[in-house]
Structures are given as structure tokens and as C-alpha cells.
mmCIF file of C-alpha atoms in Angstrom:
data_model
loop_
_atom_site.group_PDB
_atom_site.id
_atom_site.type_symbol
_atom_site.label_atom_id
_atom_site.label_comp_id
_atom_site.label_asym_id
_atom_site.label_seq_id
_atom_site.Cartn_x
_atom_site.Cartn_y
_atom_site.Cartn_z
ATOM 1 C CA MET A 1 104.297 71.622 11.008
ATOM 2 C CA SER A 2 102.820 73.196 14.371
ATOM 3 C CA THR A 3 102.650 70.791 17.232
ATOM 4 C CA HIS A 4 99.102 71.937 17.773
ATOM 5 C CA GLU A 5 98.360 70.038 14.374
ATOM 6 C CA LEU A 6 99.580 66.860 16.041
ATOM 7 C CA TYR A 7 97.463 67.088 19.138
ATOM 8 C CA THR A 8 94.599 64.415 19.517
ATOM 9 C CA ILE A 9 92.742 66.673 21.692
ATOM 10 C CA PRO A 10 93.045 70.573 21.905
ATOM 11 C CA ALA A 11 95.799 71.713 24.106
ATOM 12 C CA GLY A 12 94.176 74.799 25.321
ATOM 13 C CA LEU A 13 96.001 78.102 25.115
ATOM 14 C CA SER A 14 99.313 78.189 23.308
ATOM 15 C CA THR A 15 101.142 79.101 26.701
ATOM 16 C CA TRP A 16 100.199 78.113 30.119
ATOM 17 C CA ASN A 17 100.942 80.768 32.604
ATOM 18 C CA VAL A 18 102.162 79.635 36.181
ATOM 19 C CA GLU A 19 102.212 82.353 38.732
ATOM 20 C CA MET A 20 105.409 82.118 40.408
ATOM 21 C CA SER A 21 106.535 83.447 43.950
ATOM 22 C CA GLY A 22 109.646 83.576 45.820
ATOM 23 C CA ALA A 23 112.761 85.588 45.644
ATOM 24 C CA SER A 24 115.659 85.799 43.220
ATOM 25 C CA ARG A 25 118.770 85.145 45.202
ATOM 26 C CA PHE A 26 122.261 86.645 44.424
ATOM 27 C CA THR A 27 125.390 85.653 46.163
ATOM 28 C CA TRP A 28 128.651 87.383 46.362
ATOM 29 C CA GLU A 29 130.520 84.474 47.634
ATOM 30 C CA TYR A 30 132.418 83.381 44.492
ATOM 31 C CA ASP A 31 134.977 80.991 46.320
ATOM 32 C CA ASP A 32 134.917 77.380 45.955
ATOM 33 C CA GLY A 33 131.753 75.704 47.170
ATOM 34 C CA ARG A 34 131.280 71.900 47.955
ATOM 35 C CA ASP A 35 133.570 69.646 46.125
ATOM 36 C CA ARG A 36 130.807 67.166 45.594
ATOM 37 C CA MET A 37 128.727 69.815 43.849
ATOM 38 C CA LEU A 38 131.586 71.449 41.816
ATOM 39 C CA ALA A 39 132.434 67.857 40.650
ATOM 40 C CA LEU A 40 128.855 67.288 39.461
ATOM 41 C CA TYR A 41 129.049 70.741 37.726
ATOM 42 C CA GLN A 42 132.103 69.650 35.840
ATOM 43 C CA LYS A 43 130.788 66.317 34.977
ATOM 44 C CA GLY A 44 127.639 68.392 33.643
ATOM 45 C CA LYS A 45 129.870 70.354 31.498
ATOM 46 C CA ASP A 46 131.621 67.341 30.173
ATOM 47 C CA LYS A 47 128.813 65.266 29.230
ATOM 48 C CA GLN A 48 126.908 67.982 27.181
ATOM 49 C CA TRP A 49 126.056 66.503 23.830
ATOM 50 C CA ASP A 50 124.039 67.450 20.579
ATOM 51 C CA SER A 51 120.819 65.489 19.902
ATOM 52 C CA VAL A 52 121.194 66.193 16.000
ATOM 53 C CA LYS A 53 124.497 64.681 15.982
ATOM 54 C CA ARG A 54 124.547 61.808 18.667
ATOM 55 C CA ILE A 55 121.146 60.305 17.759
ATOM 56 C CA ASP A 56 120.881 58.359 14.472
ATOM 57 C CA TRP A 57 117.511 60.065 13.332
ATOM 58 C CA ASP A 58 117.822 58.184 9.821
ATOM 59 C CA LEU A 59 116.691 55.082 11.908
ATOM 60 C CA GLU A 60 112.869 54.049 10.836
ATOM 61 C CA VAL A 61 110.188 53.903 13.415
ATOM 62 C CA ASP A 62 106.722 52.070 12.851
ATOM 63 C CA PRO A 63 104.449 54.417 14.805
ATOM 64 C CA TYR A 64 101.991 51.473 15.198
ATOM 65 C CA ASP A 65 104.940 49.659 16.948
ATOM 66 C CA VAL A 66 106.973 52.277 18.308
ATOM 67 C CA LEU A 67 108.797 50.063 20.996
ATOM 68 C CA GLY A 68 108.538 46.772 19.426
ATOM 69 C CA VAL A 69 107.184 45.068 22.559
ATOM 70 C CA PRO A 70 104.386 42.392 22.859
ATOM 71 C CA ASP A 71 100.855 43.272 23.312
ATOM 72 C CA GLN A 72 100.808 41.746 26.699
ATOM 73 C CA THR A 73 102.270 45.076 27.884
ATOM 74 C CA ILE A 74 98.890 46.648 27.012
ATOM 75 C CA ALA A 75 96.613 47.024 29.921
ATOM 76 C CA ILE A 76 93.528 45.703 28.358
ATOM 77 C CA TYR A 77 95.110 42.801 26.629
ATOM 78 C CA GLY A 78 93.264 39.638 26.712
ATOM 79 C CA THR A 79 90.136 41.440 28.217
ATOM 80 C CA PRO A 80 86.770 40.998 26.597
ATOM 81 C CA LEU A 81 87.317 44.759 25.350
ATOM 82 C CA TRP A 82 90.460 43.684 23.447
ATOM 83 C CA GLU A 83 88.897 40.611 21.883
ATOM 84 C CA ARG A 84 86.176 42.839 20.567
ATOM 85 C CA MET A 85 88.554 45.190 19.088
ATOM 86 C CA SER A 86 89.306 44.867 15.239
ATOM 87 C CA PRO A 87 92.933 44.670 14.083
ATOM 88 C CA ALA A 88 92.801 48.244 12.991
ATOM 89 C CA MET A 89 91.576 49.421 16.470
ATOM 90 C CA ARG A 90 94.445 47.454 18.095
ATOM 91 C CA LYS A 91 96.846 49.401 15.924
ATOM 92 C CA ASP A 92 95.354 52.589 17.086
ATOM 93 C CA VAL A 93 95.882 51.506 20.738
ATOM 94 C CA ARG A 94 99.446 50.748 20.296
ATOM 95 C CA LEU A 95 100.051 54.119 18.350
ATOM 96 C CA HIS A 96 98.077 56.303 20.951
ATOM 97 C CA GLY A 97 99.621 54.581 23.943
ATOM 98 C CA ALA A 98 103.048 55.364 22.758
ATOM 99 C CA ALA A 99 101.965 58.933 21.671
ATOM 100 C CA TRP A 100 100.591 59.780 25.018
ATOM 101 C CA GLN A 101 103.651 58.270 26.956
ATOM 102 C CA PHE A 102 106.228 60.058 24.856
ATOM 103 C CA SER A 103 103.935 63.415 24.969
ATOM 104 C CA GLN A 104 104.199 63.159 28.684
ATOM 105 C CA PHE A 105 108.058 62.728 28.665
ATOM 106 C CA LEU A 106 108.072 65.728 26.410
ATOM 107 C CA HIS A 107 105.843 68.025 28.766
ATOM 108 C CA GLY A 108 107.904 66.693 31.825
ATOM 109 C CA GLU A 109 111.137 67.872 30.251
ATOM 110 C CA GLN A 110 109.674 71.441 29.537
ATOM 111 C CA GLY A 111 108.709 71.400 33.256
ATOM 112 C CA ALA A 112 112.063 70.268 34.350
ATOM 113 C CA MET A 113 113.660 73.031 32.140
ATOM 114 C CA ILE A 114 111.693 75.683 33.824
ATOM 115 C CA CYS A 115 112.163 74.273 37.275
ATOM 116 C CA SER A 116 115.893 74.173 36.560
ATOM 117 C CA ALA A 117 115.711 77.951 35.586
ATOM 118 C CA LYS A 118 113.908 78.733 38.734
ATOM 119 C CA ILE A 119 116.591 76.872 40.991
ATOM 120 C CA VAL A 120 119.271 78.879 39.157
ATOM 121 C CA GLU A 121 117.272 81.975 40.068
ATOM 122 C CA SER A 122 116.223 81.118 43.742
ATOM 123 C CA VAL A 123 118.766 78.557 45.401
ATOM 124 C CA PRO A 124 121.091 80.747 47.706
ATOM 125 C CA ASP A 125 124.600 78.844 46.999
ATOM 126 C CA LEU A 126 126.709 79.675 43.858
ATOM 127 C CA ASP A 127 127.745 75.979 43.253
ATOM 128 C CA SER A 128 124.044 74.905 43.164
ATOM 129 C CA LYS A 129 123.378 77.651 40.563
ATOM 130 C CA PHE A 130 126.366 76.580 38.615
ATOM 131 C CA TYR A 131 125.013 73.147 38.252
ATOM 132 C CA ALA A 132 121.419 73.957 37.787
ATOM 133 C CA ALA A 133 122.493 76.139 34.754
ATOM 134 C CA THR A 134 123.874 72.897 33.197
ATOM 135 C CA GLN A 135 120.649 71.075 33.734
ATOM 136 C CA THR A 136 118.656 73.467 32.224
ATOM 137 C CA MET A 137 120.671 73.070 29.024
ATOM 138 C CA ASP A 138 120.256 69.346 29.399
ATOM 139 C CA GLU A 139 116.500 69.511 29.860
ATOM 140 C CA ALA A 140 116.208 71.774 26.694
ATOM 141 C CA ARG A 141 118.051 69.120 24.892
ATOM 142 C CA HIS A 142 115.663 66.404 26.115
ATOM 143 C CA ALA A 143 112.532 68.631 25.304
ATOM 144 C CA GLU A 144 114.174 69.187 21.742
ATOM 145 C CA THR A 145 114.643 65.405 21.326
ATOM 146 C CA TYR A 146 111.343 64.224 22.329
ATOM 147 C CA ALA A 147 109.466 66.789 20.355
ATOM 148 C CA ARG A 148 111.336 65.810 17.099
ATOM 149 C CA PHE A 149 110.583 62.193 17.891
ATOM 150 C CA LEU A 150 106.792 62.860 18.158
ATOM 151 C CA GLN A 151 106.727 65.137 15.161
ATOM 152 C CA GLU A 152 108.972 63.091 12.873
ATOM 153 C CA LYS A 153 108.399 59.433 13.885
ATOM 154 C CA VAL A 154 105.259 59.181 15.753
ATOM 155 C CA GLY A 155 103.260 61.955 14.071
ATOM 156 C CA LEU A 156 100.696 62.306 16.995
ATOM 157 C CA ALA A 157 100.986 64.101 20.403
ATOM 158 C CA TYR A 158 98.692 64.464 23.478
ATOM 159 C CA PRO A 159 98.537 67.699 25.806
ATOM 160 C CA ILE A 160 99.940 67.543 29.226
ATOM 161 C CA ASN A 161 98.170 65.128 31.626
ATOM 162 C CA GLU A 162 96.071 66.822 34.502
ATOM 163 C CA HIS A 163 97.944 65.018 37.149
ATOM 164 C CA LEU A 164 101.453 65.992 35.931
ATOM 165 C CA LYS A 165 100.108 69.481 35.365
ATOM 166 C CA SER A 166 98.841 69.693 38.940
ATOM 167 C CA LEU A 167 102.210 68.711 40.360
ATOM 168 C CA LEU A 168 104.057 71.189 38.191
ATOM 169 C CA ASP A 169 101.825 74.090 39.225
ATOM 170 C CA SER A 170 102.304 73.168 42.811
ATOM 171 C CA THR A 171 106.147 72.939 42.516
ATOM 172 C CA LEU A 172 106.491 76.124 40.580
ATOM 173 C CA SER A 173 103.988 78.219 42.545
ATOM 174 C CA ASP A 174 105.810 77.488 45.862
ATOM 175 C CA SER A 175 107.863 80.328 47.309
ATOM 176 C CA ARG A 176 110.255 78.079 49.113
ATOM 177 C CA TRP A 177 113.546 77.537 47.011
ATOM 178 C CA ASP A 178 113.938 73.900 47.742
ATOM 179 C CA MET A 179 110.419 72.999 46.497
ATOM 180 C CA PRO A 180 111.505 72.918 42.741
ATOM 181 C CA TYR A 181 114.220 70.472 43.916
ATOM 182 C CA LEU A 182 111.710 68.348 45.618
ATOM 183 C CA GLY A 183 108.823 68.481 43.111
ATOM 184 C CA MET A 184 111.073 68.088 40.030
ATOM 185 C CA GLN A 185 114.361 66.499 41.022
ATOM 186 C CA VAL A 186 112.944 63.766 43.418
ATOM 187 C CA LEU A 187 109.350 63.344 42.304
ATOM 188 C CA ILE A 188 108.885 63.989 38.413
ATOM 189 C CA GLU A 189 112.430 63.271 37.468
ATOM 190 C CA GLY A 190 112.506 60.266 39.916
ATOM 191 C CA LEU A 191 109.548 58.682 38.221
ATOM 192 C CA ALA A 192 110.226 59.716 34.706
ATOM 193 C CA LEU A 193 113.781 58.118 34.966
ATOM 194 C CA ALA A 194 112.361 54.930 36.155
ATOM 195 C CA ALA A 195 109.810 54.856 33.359
ATOM 196 C CA PHE A 196 112.673 55.744 30.854
ATOM 197 C CA GLY A 197 114.460 52.770 32.390
ATOM 198 C CA VAL A 198 111.718 50.292 31.968
ATOM 199 C CA MET A 199 111.040 51.338 28.528
ATOM 200 C CA ARG A 200 114.755 51.442 27.726
ATOM 201 C CA ASP A 201 115.073 47.870 28.793
ATOM 202 C CA ILE A 202 112.227 46.141 26.915
ATOM 203 C CA THR A 203 112.210 48.069 23.561
ATOM 204 C CA THR A 204 113.595 46.128 20.690
ATOM 205 C CA LYS A 205 113.819 49.312 18.559
ATOM 206 C CA PRO A 206 117.143 51.109 18.107
ATOM 207 C CA LEU A 207 116.117 54.781 17.951
ATOM 208 C CA PRO A 208 113.786 54.880 21.137
ATOM 209 C CA LYS A 209 116.580 53.008 22.852
ATOM 210 C CA GLN A 210 119.162 55.505 22.040
ATOM 211 C CA ILE A 211 117.034 58.461 23.064
ATOM 212 C CA LEU A 212 116.106 56.831 26.365
ATOM 213 C CA SER A 213 119.583 56.043 27.171
ATOM 214 C CA TYR A 214 121.207 59.190 26.454
ATOM 215 C CA VAL A 215 118.509 61.099 28.403
ATOM 216 C CA MET A 216 118.738 58.676 31.288
ATOM 217 C CA GLN A 217 122.577 59.336 31.387
ATOM 218 C CA ASP A 218 121.910 62.928 32.046
ATOM 219 C CA GLU A 219 118.940 62.576 34.370
ATOM 220 C CA ALA A 220 121.252 60.150 36.536
ATOM 221 C CA ARG A 221 123.143 63.451 37.331
ATOM 222 C CA HIS A 222 120.135 65.555 38.095
ATOM 223 C CA VAL A 223 118.867 63.114 40.766
ATOM 224 C CA ALA A 224 122.071 63.255 42.239
ATOM 225 C CA PHE A 225 122.147 67.015 42.286
ATOM 226 C CA GLY A 226 118.527 66.887 44.088
ATOM 227 C CA ARG A 227 119.866 64.271 46.681
ATOM 228 C CA MET A 228 122.745 66.235 47.508
ATOM 229 C CA ALA A 229 121.217 69.729 47.902
ATOM 230 C CA LEU A 230 118.208 68.589 49.806
ATOM 231 C CA ARG A 231 120.030 66.366 52.106
ATOM 232 C CA ASP A 232 122.238 69.089 53.362
ATOM 233 C CA HIS A 233 119.291 71.501 53.563
ATOM 234 C CA TYR A 234 116.709 69.158 55.350
ATOM 235 C CA ARG A 235 119.289 68.445 58.259
ATOM 236 C CA GLY A 236 118.449 71.943 59.462
ATOM 237 C CA LEU A 237 114.601 71.935 59.277
ATOM 238 C CA SER A 238 112.132 71.840 61.991
ATOM 239 C CA GLU A 239 109.788 68.923 62.551
ATOM 240 C CA THR A 240 106.957 71.173 61.147
ATOM 241 C CA GLU A 241 108.875 72.376 58.073
ATOM 242 C CA LEU A 242 109.597 68.562 57.256
ATOM 243 C CA ARG A 243 105.988 67.411 57.762
ATOM 244 C CA GLU A 244 104.964 70.174 55.228
ATOM 245 C CA ARG A 245 107.677 68.552 52.772
ATOM 246 C CA GLU A 246 106.286 65.146 53.500
ATOM 247 C CA ASP A 247 102.750 66.211 52.848
ATOM 248 C CA PHE A 248 104.045 67.567 49.478
ATOM 249 C CA VAL A 249 105.804 64.167 48.694
ATOM 250 C CA ILE A 250 102.778 62.207 49.584
ATOM 251 C CA GLU A 251 100.272 64.304 47.377
ATOM 252 C CA GLY A 252 102.842 64.184 44.630
ATOM 253 C CA CYS A 253 103.281 60.574 44.527
ATOM 254 C CA TYR A 254 99.541 59.850 44.376
ATOM 255 C CA LEU A 255 99.459 62.330 41.452
ATOM 256 C CA MET A 256 102.292 60.524 39.837
ATOM 257 C CA ARG A 257 100.752 57.050 40.393
ATOM 258 C CA ASP A 258 97.326 58.350 38.902
ATOM 259 C CA ARG A 259 98.902 59.968 36.042
ATOM 260 C CA LEU A 260 99.865 56.594 34.629
ATOM 261 C CA ARG A 261 96.430 55.496 33.914
ATOM 262 C CA GLY A 262 96.021 57.520 30.548
ATOM 263 C CA ARG A 263 92.179 57.852 30.779
ATOM 264 C CA GLU A 264 92.370 60.368 27.818
ATOM 265 C CA THR A 265 93.695 57.904 25.408
ATOM 266 C CA TRP A 266 90.779 55.584 25.815
ATOM 267 C CA GLU A 267 88.404 58.723 25.683
ATOM 268 C CA TYR A 268 90.168 59.945 22.435
ATOM 269 C CA LEU A 269 89.824 56.343 20.676
ATOM 270 C CA GLY A 270 85.947 56.608 20.479
ATOM 271 C CA LEU A 271 85.129 54.085 23.024
ATOM 272 C CA SER A 272 81.738 54.517 24.690
ATOM 273 C CA LYS A 273 81.474 55.649 28.394
ATOM 274 C CA ALA A 274 81.025 52.107 29.419
ATOM 275 C CA GLU A 275 84.059 51.032 27.477
ATOM 276 C CA VAL A 276 86.147 53.655 28.990
ATOM 277 C CA GLU A 277 85.184 52.457 32.470
ATOM 278 C CA GLU A 278 85.892 48.940 31.380
ATOM 279 C CA ALA A 279 89.479 50.062 30.207
ATOM 280 C CA MET A 280 90.131 51.819 33.229
ATOM 281 C CA GLU A 281 89.143 48.978 35.531
ATOM 282 C CA ALA A 282 91.409 46.638 33.478
ATOM 283 C CA THR A 283 94.302 49.149 33.834
ATOM 284 C CA ASP A 284 93.888 48.994 37.609
ATOM 285 C CA ARG A 285 93.791 45.221 37.486
ATOM 286 C CA SER A 286 96.613 44.705 34.918
ATOM 287 C CA ASP A 287 99.422 42.574 36.656
ATOM 288 C CA TYR A 288 101.969 44.090 34.047
ATOM 289 C CA LEU A 289 100.995 47.538 34.874
ATOM 290 C CA ARG A 290 100.855 46.978 38.540
ATOM 291 C CA ALA A 291 104.537 45.843 38.324
ATOM 292 C CA PHE A 292 105.348 48.616 36.076
ATOM 293 C CA ARG A 293 103.800 51.204 38.610
ATOM 294 C CA SER A 294 106.008 49.631 41.433
ATOM 295 C CA LEU A 295 109.191 49.794 39.432
ATOM 296 C CA LEU A 296 108.400 53.438 38.687
ATOM 297 C CA PHE A 297 108.925 54.353 42.253
ATOM 298 C CA SER A 298 112.323 52.507 42.489
ATOM 299 C CA ARG A 299 114.085 55.887 41.913
ATOM 300 C CA ILE A 300 111.690 58.006 44.271
ATOM 301 C CA VAL A 301 111.449 55.858 47.386
ATOM 302 C CA PRO A 302 115.155 55.498 48.073
ATOM 303 C CA CYS A 303 115.790 59.012 47.231
ATOM 304 C CA VAL A 304 113.039 60.382 49.651
ATOM 305 C CA LYS A 305 114.497 58.206 52.251
ATOM 306 C CA ASP A 306 118.060 59.500 51.326
ATOM 307 C CA ILE A 307 117.072 63.205 51.840
ATOM 308 C CA GLY A 308 115.747 62.713 55.333
ATOM 309 C CA LEU A 309 111.972 62.384 54.653
ATOM 310 C CA TRP A 310 111.309 59.051 56.395
ATOM 311 C CA SER A 311 108.712 59.440 59.222
ATOM 312 C CA PRO A 312 106.204 56.662 59.916
ATOM 313 C CA ARG A 313 103.614 58.521 58.250
ATOM 314 C CA LEU A 314 105.465 58.692 55.114
ATOM 315 C CA ARG A 315 106.399 54.989 55.266
ATOM 316 C CA GLN A 316 102.768 54.114 55.757
ATOM 317 C CA ALA A 317 101.732 56.227 52.598
ATOM 318 C CA TYR A 318 104.276 54.325 50.598
ATOM 319 C CA ALA A 319 103.283 50.955 52.086
ATOM 320 C CA ASP A 320 99.484 51.785 50.983
ATOM 321 C CA MET A 321 100.533 52.419 47.591
ATOM 322 C CA GLY A 322 102.628 48.975 47.414
ATOM 323 C CA VAL A 323 106.038 50.538 46.980
ATOM 324 C CA LEU A 324 107.624 50.592 50.406
ATOM 325 C CA GLU A 325 110.055 47.836 49.371
ATOM 326 C CA MET A 326 111.638 50.055 46.844
ATOM 327 C CA ALA A 327 113.457 51.806 49.877
ATOM 328 C CA GLY A 328 116.010 49.317 49.500
ATOM 329 C CA GLN A 329 116.909 49.998 45.941
ATOM 330 C CA SER A 330 120.551 51.434 45.495
ATOM 331 C CA LEU A 331 120.451 54.797 43.818
ATOM 332 C CA ASP A 332 124.012 54.742 43.217
ATOM 333 C CA ALA A 333 124.116 51.325 41.499
ATOM 334 C CA LEU A 334 121.031 52.319 39.257
ATOM 335 C CA MET A 335 122.754 55.520 38.192
ATOM 336 C CA ARG A 336 126.113 53.609 37.336
ATOM 337 C CA GLN A 337 124.099 51.310 35.224
ATOM 338 C CA ASP A 338 122.491 54.356 33.519
ATOM 339 C CA GLU A 339 125.886 55.606 32.653
ATOM 340 C CA GLU A 340 127.415 52.314 31.407
ATOM 341 C CA ILE A 341 124.444 51.433 29.035
ATOM 342 C CA ALA A 342 124.647 54.865 27.521
ATOM 343 C CA ASP A 343 128.420 54.490 26.946
ATOM 344 C CA ARG A 344 127.852 50.759 25.738
ATOM 345 C CA ILE A 345 125.457 51.811 23.111
ATOM 346 C CA ASP A 346 127.845 54.608 21.958
ATOM 347 C CA ALA A 347 130.775 52.074 21.743
ATOM 348 C CA GLU A 348 128.633 49.437 19.787
ATOM 349 C CA ARG A 349 127.296 52.182 17.147
ATOM 350 C CA PHE A 350 130.749 53.658 16.662
ATOM 351 C CA ALA A 351 132.417 50.207 16.390
ATOM 352 C CA ALA A 352 129.716 49.088 13.761
ATOM 353 C CA GLU A 353 130.026 52.380 11.985
ATOM 354 C CA GLU A 354 133.898 52.009 11.779
ATOM 355 C CA ALA A 355 133.497 48.287 10.725
ATOM 356 C CA SER A 356 131.133 49.541 7.971
ATOM 357 C CA ARG A 357 133.600 52.242 6.653
ATOM 358 C CA HIS A 358 136.594 49.798 6.755
ATOM 359 C CA ALA A 359 134.581 47.198 4.690
ATOM 360 C CA GLU A 360 133.678 49.866 2.241
ATOM 361 C CA VAL A 361 137.322 51.115 1.927
ATOM 362 C CA THR A 362 138.317 47.327 1.438
ATOM 363 C CA GLU A 363 135.707 47.138 -1.115
ATOM 364 C CA THR A 364 136.892 50.097 -3.001
ATOM 365 C CA ILE A 365 140.380 48.892 -3.051
ATOM 366 C CA ALA A 366 139.302 45.533 -4.505
ATOM 367 C CA LEU A 367 137.318 47.182 -7.268
ATOM 368 C CA GLY A 368 140.258 49.335 -8.028
ATOM 369 C CA ALA A 369 142.651 46.332 -8.251
ATOM 370 C CA GLU A 370 140.396 44.604 -10.493
ATOM 371 C CA SER A 371 139.991 47.366 -12.890
ATOM 372 C CA GLN A 372 143.795 47.351 -13.429
ATOM 373 C CA VAL A 373 143.983 43.711 -14.253
#
């Protein structure tokens, strides 16, 4: 089935062409580079995995209850609009909410794959090229995984959100080699990683938990890569150059915040214009989504601070968004947790499979013994 058959609204052209500028940079220095970056590259090679084999695709998913979370997580829950909805409409709200969220994850992963490929092309040092090549493969695997999940388990998809599309456009069309790092590794990946983490921790369904956990294990390396490369580079920039990048971060963070509102889902569900506005107002007032939005910046804000973009103006922008307190989060601790959760899920799955095989062998032996009596 073509993905275009799954889209709730037309996705436009089959391809979206972004005019990219900047130089392709070769380097003739093949000696050892930065030890930390090469260690990350080695880890990137060691941690490659196959989504066909590592993920248990036989697990069932109810498309009307993809994550198995209570309705209190829905922005309009408890509002007059929610109370007026029939049970069938509420099921559609759950389905479309999950389809929209995972669709944006899918489109973001394709964007990350293209940004990673651009980093390979444009970054001047070889150790960064090496690592970005492993990330390009990671992102391809993530896009493959989310596409299969939407096609086989959800059966519905949404086109790319206009705010995510705008940030990707700005990131890819900038000629400066560090901008794909800043736009993708710090902003888009940082927000996606936090969103994955919230959903991974609240879902009660094993298949989305596996997918989110395994993707996050890779993404933790990607954010570390961006931090490492940009921290080194930004130490040598002028105040004017740093301000330009801060402007990009501020605009990008507002775009990412607005992306979370998901207006198109309410429009597609057939609500009247007045009801769509009612849903959007409920979204803006929702205590759950306000907390969710704040958590989504738990990876971005400390990373921006870590790479050296931390002027009073930028801090004020984060204060206005209500996320300045996230600067105190420990990225290293969060990434260690991401690694451990994925490893624990693997260990639990394989232990259960081993126990099942052992029980099957024991039963077979017992049946054989009975047949000889």
C-alpha cells in the first residue's frame, strides 16, 4: 500500500525539494582525530541493529488505543467539547492523535537522515564525517521503523506539520556547515528525544515501548555528537556569529513549541470552525500538555547552554516559554538512562523467550516419557 493512501489529508507533491547551499568539504588528513569523537564513532558502529529482527512485530496494537494511556492525556478531556462527543468520535480522537504524533516522528527522522548526510558532506573534519555516516544509517532505520509501525499497526498517517517543515527548510538551506548540527542535532532531535522519552515512560503497550526505547538509545549518541562538535566550534565564533545562531535557536524553539498543538487533527475530524478553536484553546490551557511541553525542552535547554549559546537574551526567551528551569537537567544522566532502559528491555525479552523455550523443551521431554510408558 502506498503511504499516500494512508494520509488523512493530501501530502502535496510526492517529493519536497529544498534548495541547499554550501560547500562539500573534502579533507586529506586521515590521521587520528579527536579521541572522544572517534570513541563515539566506534560506539555508533557497535550499536547498529536491524529493526526487522530486534523489534517484535508480531505484537498486536489497537489503533484506537495505541499507547494504552488514560484519556486524561488528551487535551480536550473533560471539556464541554469532549462531553459532547460520542464514544465513536472519542475513539477517532485517540486514533488520529497517535497517527499524527508518530507521523511527525517519521517525517522528523527522514529530515534527520538528510541532515546527517549533509553533515557528512559539509563538515570539515574527518572524525565528524565518520560519525555522521553512522548516524545517517541510524536515521534511515528509524524512518523505516516508524513507517512500518504506521502502515501495519496504525493504518493512518498525516503529512509533515508546517512548523516542523519550516524548521527543516531553514536548517537545510543554510550554507553554514554547523547549522544542520544546530537545527537537527540540538533542536529537532532534542525535542523528539524528549517526546520519545515521555511516551516511552507512560505507554503500557509493549510494541511502541520497544520502538521508542531502541530509537532513543541511538538518539542519545546523536545529541552527544552535536554537543561535542558545536561546543568546540562555538568557542571560536565572534559575538555577531553567536547572536545569529541564538536567533536561529529562539525562532526554532518557538516553531517546535507550536508544532505540538496539532491543529490539523481537529480540522480533519470534521469539527466546525468554532469547535476547532475550542479544541485549540483547550490545548493551550491543558495542564497535562503544559507539563508535557515543558518536559520536551528538558533535552534542548541544557544542550544549548552546554554548547555556549547562553546570553541573557536567550535565557529570557526560555523564561518566556516557561522552560528556563530545564537548564539544570543533566544530559549525561538522561542519556545513561536511555541506554539502560533499552538494554533492560532486551534482557527481559530474551529472558522470557529463553524461559518459554525451556518450558517447551521440558514439556516435549515429558510427553515423550509418557508415550514410552
